[in-house]
Amino acid sequence: MNESKHNRVLIVYTGGTIGMVQDENGSLHPFALDRIYDAVPQLRGCCYDIDSVTLDHIIDSSNMTPSLWVDIANIIEREYDRYDGFVVLHGTDTMAYTASALSFMFKNLAKPVVLTGSQLPLGMLRSDGRENIICALEIASAREAVIPEVCIFFENHLYRGNRSTKLNAENFDAFGSYNYPSLAKVGINIRFKEHLFLPMPEGRLVVRKQFDTRVAVLKLFPGIGPDVVNAVLHAPNLQGVVIETYGSGNAPTDEWFISALEEAISRGIIVLNVTQCKGGAVKMRQYAASCDMDRIGVIGGGDITIEAAVTKMMYLLGSFPNDKRHVSERLGVSLRGELTE
Ligand code: ASP
């Protein structure tokens, strides 16, 4: 329990563009987080206490792995009672995957975990990193609104982590959440939209740390043929597949396609239907082009993002390895606000 005058925030630094500073020769290299006050001098006057931890190896987030998700979760679990909130500095490329994965790992999370990063390194004059760090810290330490969620803060918006997607490789407003409104908007004031937060949990924090990575994503396109579909569905040891379908969850009605899926399901492979569209939801049986999939046991993913779908499948398969029925049931419902029911 924090009895100090100030709220306390722990920064977990994992790498990414945000952590780069320019040396005297102009080249970019990662900065030491204990020098954060040099990189963001505005933090000297802030009204919260900051400590920091750096992962053993800081990475470009393209190298993110489930075992590093566990490392991040272990730090937060270990320090959970000592801090009021957590800010995870992370590369933007896979931030939405990490935010989704952490959201599933933390059951009964009662404190904010805010991921942020930047498009330009902190050490560059026009960096968006300073704003993003300062706002993420303010949100993670806020007393007026405690967000019991894993979130992403980017360019004035706080998004639910497992609803977020990286949408742009260049713009400062790189993230979006099409199927759920932002949880807070930063302008002159921070406007928290508390009615959109997940409810404050009653139980103690539980952290589940197993992921089963034996999954695949099969993205449909006009012309996709049996060789590709069968190669994916017969990948050795495959346990689950997310199929990225068209529109509201539609796919070819060809006999060979439905039979290939049906045969995979009969081998115990779980198949989850997620739309390629950024906004909107899979609605099985809305069109004839999804009726066969529904009949053979493909699960509808509703309006879940692809990042949340993949991490949720890995999380459920890892957490309940001997209970495919339970995994299938949980895939279709909201665990942490990742889909609309
Ligand atoms: N490649 C970088 C990363 O994801 C990009 C960034 O941080 O914006 O780590």
Tab-separated table of C-alpha atoms and ligand atoms in Angstrom:
chain	number	residue	atom	x	y	z
A	1	MET	CA	0.000	0.000	0.000
A	2	ASN	CA	1.464	3.369	-1.022
A	3	GLU	CA	1.366	5.857	1.813
A	4	SER	CA	3.583	8.499	0.215
A	5	LYS	CA	2.197	11.858	-0.801
A	6	HIS	CA	2.834	11.093	-4.440
A	7	ASN	CA	1.596	8.202	-6.479
A	8	ARG	CA	4.301	5.859	-7.648
A	9	VAL	CA	4.781	4.580	-11.181
A	10	LEU	CA	7.163	1.909	-12.388
A	11	ILE	CA	8.490	2.226	-15.935
A	12	VAL	CA	9.346	-1.060	-17.638
A	13	TYR	CA	11.636	-0.366	-20.558
A	14	THR	CA	11.695	-2.975	-23.307
A	15	GLY	CA	13.250	-1.058	-26.235
A	16	GLY	CA	11.855	0.292	-29.488
A	17	THR	CA	12.365	3.586	-31.264
A	18	ILE	CA	11.385	5.638	-28.233
A	19	GLY	CA	14.522	4.699	-26.341
A	20	MET	CA	16.985	5.961	-28.919
A	21	VAL	CA	19.152	9.028	-28.445
A	22	GLN	CA	21.658	10.546	-30.834
A	23	ASP	CA	25.321	10.468	-29.910
A	24	GLU	CA	27.757	13.219	-30.867
A	25	ASN	CA	28.198	11.622	-34.307
A	26	GLY	CA	24.486	11.714	-34.954
A	27	SER	CA	23.917	7.967	-34.740
A	28	LEU	CA	21.044	6.522	-32.739
A	29	HIS	CA	21.542	4.132	-29.856
A	30	PRO	CA	19.449	3.078	-26.840
A	31	PHE	CA	19.573	5.380	-23.830
A	32	ALA	CA	20.018	4.234	-20.245
A	33	LEU	CA	16.680	4.605	-18.520
A	34	ASP	CA	18.275	5.921	-15.350
A	35	ARG	CA	18.958	9.009	-17.455
A	36	ILE	CA	15.282	9.517	-18.274
A	37	TYR	CA	15.366	12.940	-16.593
A	38	ASP	CA	18.039	14.009	-19.093
A	39	ALA	CA	15.947	12.755	-21.978
A	40	VAL	CA	12.672	14.194	-20.609
A	41	PRO	CA	13.665	17.077	-18.302
A	42	GLN	CA	10.002	18.064	-17.877
A	43	LEU	CA	9.624	15.037	-15.591
A	44	ARG	CA	11.736	16.758	-12.917
A	45	GLY	CA	8.733	18.827	-11.883
A	46	CYS	CA	6.149	16.061	-11.994
A	47	CYS	CA	3.974	15.093	-9.066
A	48	TYR	CA	4.525	11.350	-9.077
A	49	ASP	CA	7.503	9.209	-8.116
A	50	ILE	CA	9.106	7.204	-10.889
A	51	ASP	CA	11.293	4.115	-10.747
A	52	SER	CA	12.385	2.062	-13.694
A	53	VAL	CA	13.385	-1.436	-14.700
A	54	THR	CA	14.960	-2.424	-17.997
A	55	LEU	CA	14.571	-5.868	-19.584
A	56	ASP	CA	17.823	-7.861	-19.669
A	57	HIS	CA	18.096	-7.177	-23.398
A	58	ILE	CA	16.311	-4.259	-24.931
A	59	ILE	CA	14.892	-5.069	-28.316
A	60	ASP	CA	13.330	-3.805	-31.480
A	61	SER	CA	9.812	-5.041	-30.847
A	62	SER	CA	9.934	-7.115	-34.032
A	63	ASN	CA	11.884	-9.523	-31.810
A	64	MET	CA	9.130	-9.703	-29.187
A	65	THR	CA	8.293	-13.220	-27.959
A	66	PRO	CA	5.859	-14.800	-25.496
A	67	SER	CA	8.758	-15.439	-23.126
A	68	LEU	CA	9.447	-11.690	-23.027
A	69	TRP	CA	5.740	-11.106	-22.311
A	70	VAL	CA	6.260	-13.355	-19.307
A	71	ASP	CA	9.335	-11.315	-18.278
A	72	ILE	CA	7.284	-8.094	-18.412
A	73	ALA	CA	4.428	-9.717	-16.509
A	74	ASN	CA	6.831	-11.070	-13.872
A	75	ILE	CA	8.186	-7.569	-13.209
A	76	ILE	CA	4.689	-6.127	-12.846
A	77	GLU	CA	3.542	-9.007	-10.654
A	78	ARG	CA	6.613	-8.694	-8.412
A	79	GLU	CA	6.161	-4.923	-8.001
A	80	TYR	CA	2.379	-4.866	-8.099
A	81	ASP	CA	1.787	-3.846	-4.483
A	82	ARG	CA	4.543	-1.201	-4.426
A	83	TYR	CA	3.286	0.913	-7.334
A	84	ASP	CA	0.040	2.616	-8.279
A	85	GLY	CA	0.547	2.123	-11.988
A	86	PHE	CA	2.924	0.855	-14.640
A	87	VAL	CA	4.195	2.299	-17.915
A	88	VAL	CA	5.746	-0.090	-20.421
A	89	LEU	CA	7.982	1.553	-23.026
A	90	HIS	CA	7.745	-0.615	-26.110
A	91	GLY	CA	8.419	-0.518	-29.843
A	92	THR	CA	5.329	0.291	-31.824
A	93	ASP	CA	5.528	-2.590	-34.289
A	94	THR	CA	4.210	-5.293	-31.973
A	95	MET	CA	2.831	-3.118	-29.177
A	96	ALA	CA	-0.763	-4.181	-29.871
A	97	TYR	CA	0.236	-7.856	-29.557
A	98	THR	CA	2.015	-7.271	-26.244
A	99	ALA	CA	-0.860	-5.186	-24.884
A	100	SER	CA	-3.321	-7.922	-25.862
A	101	ALA	CA	-1.166	-10.701	-24.415
A	102	LEU	CA	-0.683	-8.867	-21.103
A	103	SER	CA	-4.397	-8.144	-20.879
A	104	PHE	CA	-5.149	-11.868	-21.018
A	105	MET	CA	-2.343	-12.796	-18.606
A	106	PHE	CA	-3.555	-10.392	-15.887
A	107	LYS	CA	-6.830	-11.567	-14.410
A	108	ASN	CA	-8.320	-9.163	-11.818
A	109	LEU	CA	-5.959	-6.351	-12.772
A	110	ALA	CA	-6.865	-3.362	-10.583
A	111	LYS	CA	-4.152	-0.900	-11.631
A	112	PRO	CA	-3.278	0.787	-14.914
A	113	VAL	CA	-0.662	-0.778	-17.172
A	114	VAL	CA	-0.027	1.731	-19.970
A	115	LEU	CA	2.104	0.844	-22.978
A	116	THR	CA	3.581	3.625	-25.020
A	117	GLY	CA	6.345	4.293	-27.524
A	118	SER	CA	7.046	6.736	-30.296
A	119	GLN	CA	7.506	7.128	-34.002
A	120	LEU	CA	10.598	9.321	-33.595
A	121	PRO	CA	13.322	8.589	-31.031
A	122	LEU	CA	13.313	10.569	-27.795
A	123	GLY	CA	16.680	12.008	-28.739
A	124	MET	CA	15.305	13.779	-31.815
A	125	LEU	CA	14.024	17.312	-31.679
A	126	ARG	CA	10.531	16.622	-33.031
A	127	SER	CA	10.110	13.364	-31.104
A	128	ASP	CA	6.591	12.394	-30.143
A	129	GLY	CA	8.153	10.307	-27.356
A	130	ARG	CA	8.256	13.054	-24.726
A	131	GLU	CA	4.513	13.766	-24.960
A	132	ASN	CA	3.696	10.084	-25.004
A	133	ILE	CA	5.800	9.254	-21.937
A	134	ILE	CA	4.576	12.226	-19.932
A	135	CYS	CA	0.912	11.517	-20.702
A	136	ALA	CA	1.292	7.778	-20.073
A	137	LEU	CA	2.869	8.530	-16.689
A	138	GLU	CA	0.102	10.987	-15.781
A	139	ILE	CA	-2.546	8.437	-16.680
A	140	ALA	CA	-0.796	5.601	-14.829
A	141	SER	CA	-0.466	7.772	-11.714
A	142	ALA	CA	-3.854	9.497	-11.853
A	143	ARG	CA	-5.777	9.542	-8.603
A	144	GLU	CA	-9.015	10.833	-10.082
A	145	ALA	CA	-9.485	7.818	-12.361
A	146	VAL	CA	-7.873	4.431	-11.826
A	147	ILE	CA	-8.045	2.382	-14.995
A	148	PRO	CA	-7.989	-1.341	-14.197
A	149	GLU	CA	-6.765	-2.255	-17.658
A	150	VAL	CA	-3.818	-2.808	-19.963
A	151	CYS	CA	-3.914	0.184	-22.331
A	152	ILE	CA	-1.961	1.827	-25.123
A	153	PHE	CA	-1.377	5.553	-25.006
A	154	PHE	CA	-0.438	7.172	-28.289
A	155	GLU	CA	-0.777	10.710	-29.627
A	156	ASN	CA	-3.475	12.044	-27.293
A	157	HIS	CA	-5.531	8.876	-27.046
A	158	LEU	CA	-5.693	6.110	-24.503
A	159	TYR	CA	-6.962	2.881	-26.035
A	160	ARG	CA	-7.894	-0.450	-24.523
A	161	GLY	CA	-4.797	-2.515	-25.320
A	162	ASN	CA	-6.583	-5.532	-26.717
A	163	ARG	CA	-8.708	-3.328	-29.011
A	164	SER	CA	-5.740	-1.487	-30.520
A	165	THR	CA	-3.975	-1.853	-33.837
A	166	LYS	CA	-0.965	-0.121	-35.327
A	167	LEU	CA	-2.440	1.611	-38.341
A	168	ASN	CA	0.302	3.840	-39.666
A	169	ALA	CA	4.044	3.441	-40.031
A	170	GLU	CA	4.713	7.185	-40.305
A	171	ASN	CA	2.073	9.326	-38.635
A	172	PHE	CA	2.306	10.291	-35.010
A	173	ASP	CA	-1.244	9.041	-34.533
A	174	ALA	CA	-0.090	5.524	-35.319
A	175	PHE	CA	-2.695	3.562	-33.362
A	176	GLY	CA	-6.417	3.160	-33.562
A	177	SER	CA	-9.248	1.188	-32.042
A	178	TYR	CA	-12.112	0.819	-34.482
A	179	ASN	CA	-14.478	-1.265	-32.454
A	180	TYR	CA	-14.183	0.403	-29.057
A	181	PRO	CA	-13.924	4.112	-28.224
A	182	SER	CA	-10.807	5.549	-26.613
A	183	LEU	CA	-10.743	5.370	-22.802
A	184	ALA	CA	-9.324	8.848	-22.389
A	185	LYS	CA	-8.512	11.825	-24.577
A	186	VAL	CA	-5.719	14.239	-23.816
A	187	GLY	CA	-6.043	17.924	-24.632
A	188	ILE	CA	-5.622	20.765	-22.210
A	189	ASN	CA	-7.085	18.341	-19.687
A	190	ILE	CA	-7.113	14.574	-19.585
A	191	ARG	CA	-10.703	13.530	-20.176
A	192	PHE	CA	-11.248	10.078	-18.719
A	193	LYS	CA	-14.289	8.195	-19.990
A	194	GLU	CA	-14.844	6.096	-16.925
A	195	HIS	CA	-18.074	4.552	-18.146
A	196	LEU	CA	-15.967	2.755	-20.776
A	197	PHE	CA	-13.459	1.214	-18.348
A	198	LEU	CA	-13.644	-2.422	-17.349
A	199	PRO	CA	-15.200	-2.774	-13.876
A	200	MET	CA	-12.816	-2.761	-10.916
A	201	PRO	CA	-12.251	-6.440	-10.074
A	202	GLU	CA	-12.920	-7.869	-6.657
A	203	GLY	CA	-10.461	-10.751	-6.489
A	204	ARG	CA	-6.667	-10.754	-6.184
A	205	LEU	CA	-4.456	-10.437	-9.241
A	206	VAL	CA	-3.843	-13.765	-10.973
A	207	VAL	CA	-1.115	-13.968	-13.622
A	208	ARG	CA	-1.210	-16.849	-16.079
A	209	LYS	CA	2.052	-17.298	-17.962
A	210	GLN	CA	1.680	-20.150	-20.420
A	211	PHE	CA	1.369	-19.550	-24.149
A	212	ASP	CA	1.071	-22.236	-26.782
A	213	THR	CA	2.614	-20.855	-29.962
A	214	ARG	CA	1.498	-23.738	-32.180
A	215	VAL	CA	-0.999	-21.527	-33.992
A	216	ALA	CA	-1.245	-20.046	-37.480
A	217	VAL	CA	-2.981	-17.206	-39.267
A	218	LEU	CA	-4.526	-18.014	-42.627
A	219	LYS	CA	-5.402	-14.892	-44.577
A	220	LEU	CA	-7.826	-15.459	-47.414
A	221	PHE	CA	-7.539	-13.813	-50.831
A	222	PRO	CA	-9.383	-14.397	-54.087
A	223	GLY	CA	-7.496	-17.219	-55.788
A	224	ILE	CA	-6.164	-18.928	-52.657
A	225	GLY	CA	-5.858	-22.615	-53.452
A	226	PRO	CA	-5.793	-26.003	-51.735
A	227	ASP	CA	-1.981	-26.202	-51.691
A	228	VAL	CA	-1.625	-23.150	-49.452
A	229	VAL	CA	-4.659	-23.913	-47.282
A	230	ASN	CA	-3.615	-27.534	-46.764
A	231	ALA	CA	0.005	-26.570	-46.095
A	232	VAL	CA	-1.161	-24.370	-43.228
A	233	LEU	CA	-3.725	-26.799	-41.872
A	234	HIS	CA	-1.194	-29.668	-41.935
A	235	ALA	CA	1.626	-27.750	-40.258
A	236	PRO	CA	3.178	-30.197	-37.759
A	237	ASN	CA	1.629	-30.009	-34.262
A	238	LEU	CA	-0.761	-27.226	-35.210
A	239	GLN	CA	-3.328	-26.606	-32.447
A	240	GLY	CA	-5.272	-23.591	-33.676
A	241	VAL	CA	-5.802	-21.374	-36.718
A	242	VAL	CA	-7.163	-17.867	-37.013
A	243	ILE	CA	-8.676	-17.471	-40.471
A	244	GLU	CA	-8.873	-13.898	-41.684
A	245	THR	CA	-12.029	-13.869	-43.727
A	246	TYR	CA	-13.831	-11.230	-45.776
A	247	GLY	CA	-16.377	-8.693	-44.537
A	248	SER	CA	-18.663	-10.031	-41.853
A	249	GLY	CA	-16.853	-13.371	-41.762
A	250	ASN	CA	-17.319	-14.748	-45.238
A	251	ALA	CA	-15.167	-17.280	-47.080
A	252	PRO	CA	-15.286	-19.307	-50.293
A	253	THR	CA	-18.021	-21.899	-50.284
A	254	ASP	CA	-15.955	-24.327	-52.440
A	255	GLU	CA	-16.233	-27.930	-51.397
A	256	TRP	CA	-12.438	-28.371	-51.112
A	257	PHE	CA	-12.148	-25.395	-48.731
A	258	ILE	CA	-14.914	-26.415	-46.349
A	259	SER	CA	-13.713	-30.042	-46.366
A	260	ALA	CA	-10.157	-28.952	-45.555
A	261	LEU	CA	-11.413	-26.962	-42.545
A	262	GLU	CA	-13.746	-29.735	-41.458
A	263	GLU	CA	-10.957	-32.311	-41.612
A	264	ALA	CA	-8.673	-30.001	-39.548
A	265	ILE	CA	-11.413	-29.534	-36.934
A	266	SER	CA	-11.889	-33.311	-36.790
A	267	ARG	CA	-8.160	-33.552	-35.880
A	268	GLY	CA	-8.789	-31.258	-32.898
A	269	ILE	CA	-7.536	-28.046	-34.498
A	270	ILE	CA	-9.467	-24.997	-33.308
A	271	VAL	CA	-10.493	-22.597	-36.081
A	272	LEU	CA	-11.406	-18.987	-35.252
A	273	ASN	CA	-13.033	-16.687	-37.807
A	274	VAL	CA	-11.813	-13.047	-37.718
A	275	THR	CA	-12.578	-10.441	-40.344
A	276	GLN	CA	-9.930	-8.744	-42.475
A	277	CYS	CA	-11.841	-5.485	-42.005
A	278	LYS	CA	-10.469	-3.138	-39.359
A	279	GLY	CA	-13.941	-2.218	-38.128
A	280	GLY	CA	-17.077	-4.282	-37.668
A	281	ALA	CA	-17.622	-7.868	-36.682
A	282	VAL	CA	-17.865	-11.433	-37.898
A	283	LYS	CA	-21.512	-12.465	-37.971
A	284	MET	CA	-21.701	-16.122	-38.786
A	285	ARG	CA	-24.715	-17.046	-40.928
A	286	GLN	CA	-25.433	-13.474	-41.945
A	287	TYR	CA	-24.488	-14.558	-45.460
A	288	ALA	CA	-24.631	-18.017	-46.991
A	289	ALA	CA	-20.856	-17.688	-47.355
A	290	SER	CA	-20.361	-18.346	-43.643
A	291	CYS	CA	-23.110	-20.937	-43.016
A	292	ASP	CA	-20.928	-23.944	-43.822
A	293	MET	CA	-18.167	-22.726	-41.541
A	294	ASP	CA	-20.687	-22.331	-38.730
A	295	ARG	CA	-22.065	-25.816	-39.397
A	296	ILE	CA	-18.649	-27.519	-39.202
A	297	GLY	CA	-17.633	-25.808	-35.936
A	298	VAL	CA	-15.610	-22.739	-36.914
A	299	ILE	CA	-15.834	-20.253	-34.018
A	300	GLY	CA	-16.964	-16.677	-34.708
A	301	GLY	CA	-14.513	-14.091	-33.339
A	302	GLY	CA	-16.981	-11.175	-33.325
A	303	ASP	CA	-15.210	-7.816	-33.534
A	304	ILE	CA	-11.878	-8.937	-32.075
A	305	THR	CA	-8.649	-7.603	-33.625
A	306	ILE	CA	-6.215	-10.002	-35.245
A	307	GLU	CA	-3.626	-9.161	-32.559
A	308	ALA	CA	-6.039	-10.012	-29.765
A	309	ALA	CA	-7.271	-13.129	-31.578
A	310	VAL	CA	-3.795	-14.623	-32.002
A	311	THR	CA	-2.649	-13.846	-28.457
A	312	LYS	CA	-5.937	-15.006	-26.945
A	313	MET	CA	-5.691	-18.309	-28.788
A	314	MET	CA	-2.077	-18.819	-27.628
A	315	TYR	CA	-3.049	-17.831	-24.076
A	316	LEU	CA	-6.067	-20.140	-23.876
A	317	LEU	CA	-4.270	-23.102	-25.455
A	318	GLY	CA	-1.360	-22.543	-23.054
A	319	SER	CA	-3.554	-22.089	-19.978
A	320	PHE	CA	-5.929	-24.980	-20.616
A	321	PRO	CA	-3.819	-27.462	-22.590
A	322	ASN	CA	-6.059	-30.449	-22.008
A	323	ASP	CA	-9.408	-28.811	-22.505
A	324	LYS	CA	-10.040	-27.846	-26.115
A	325	ARG	CA	-13.748	-27.536	-25.445
A	326	HIS	CA	-13.082	-24.884	-22.794
A	327	VAL	CA	-10.645	-23.092	-25.129
A	328	SER	CA	-13.279	-23.033	-27.881
A	329	GLU	CA	-15.971	-21.720	-25.550
A	330	ARG	CA	-13.760	-18.956	-24.157
A	331	LEU	CA	-12.645	-17.854	-27.624
A	332	GLY	CA	-16.194	-16.851	-28.448
A	333	VAL	CA	-16.742	-14.698	-25.354
A	334	SER	CA	-15.108	-11.609	-23.883
A	335	LEU	CA	-12.429	-12.273	-21.262
A	336	ARG	CA	-11.007	-8.752	-20.870
A	337	GLY	CA	-13.253	-6.585	-22.985
A	338	GLU	CA	-11.573	-7.648	-26.238
A	339	LEU	CA	-14.837	-8.229	-28.088
A	340	THR	CA	-18.386	-6.932	-28.006
A	341	GLU	CA	-20.961	-9.439	-26.789
B	1	ASP	N1	10.830	-1.186	-35.072
B	1	ASP	C1	10.511	-0.376	-33.927
B	1	ASP	C2	9.976	-1.302	-32.862
B	1	ASP	O1	8.854	-1.719	-32.930
B	1	ASP	C3	9.523	0.647	-34.315
B	1	ASP	C4	9.084	1.566	-33.199
B	1	ASP	O2	9.415	1.429	-32.057
B	1	ASP	O3	8.324	2.487	-33.506
B	1	ASP	O4	10.685	-1.620	-31.952
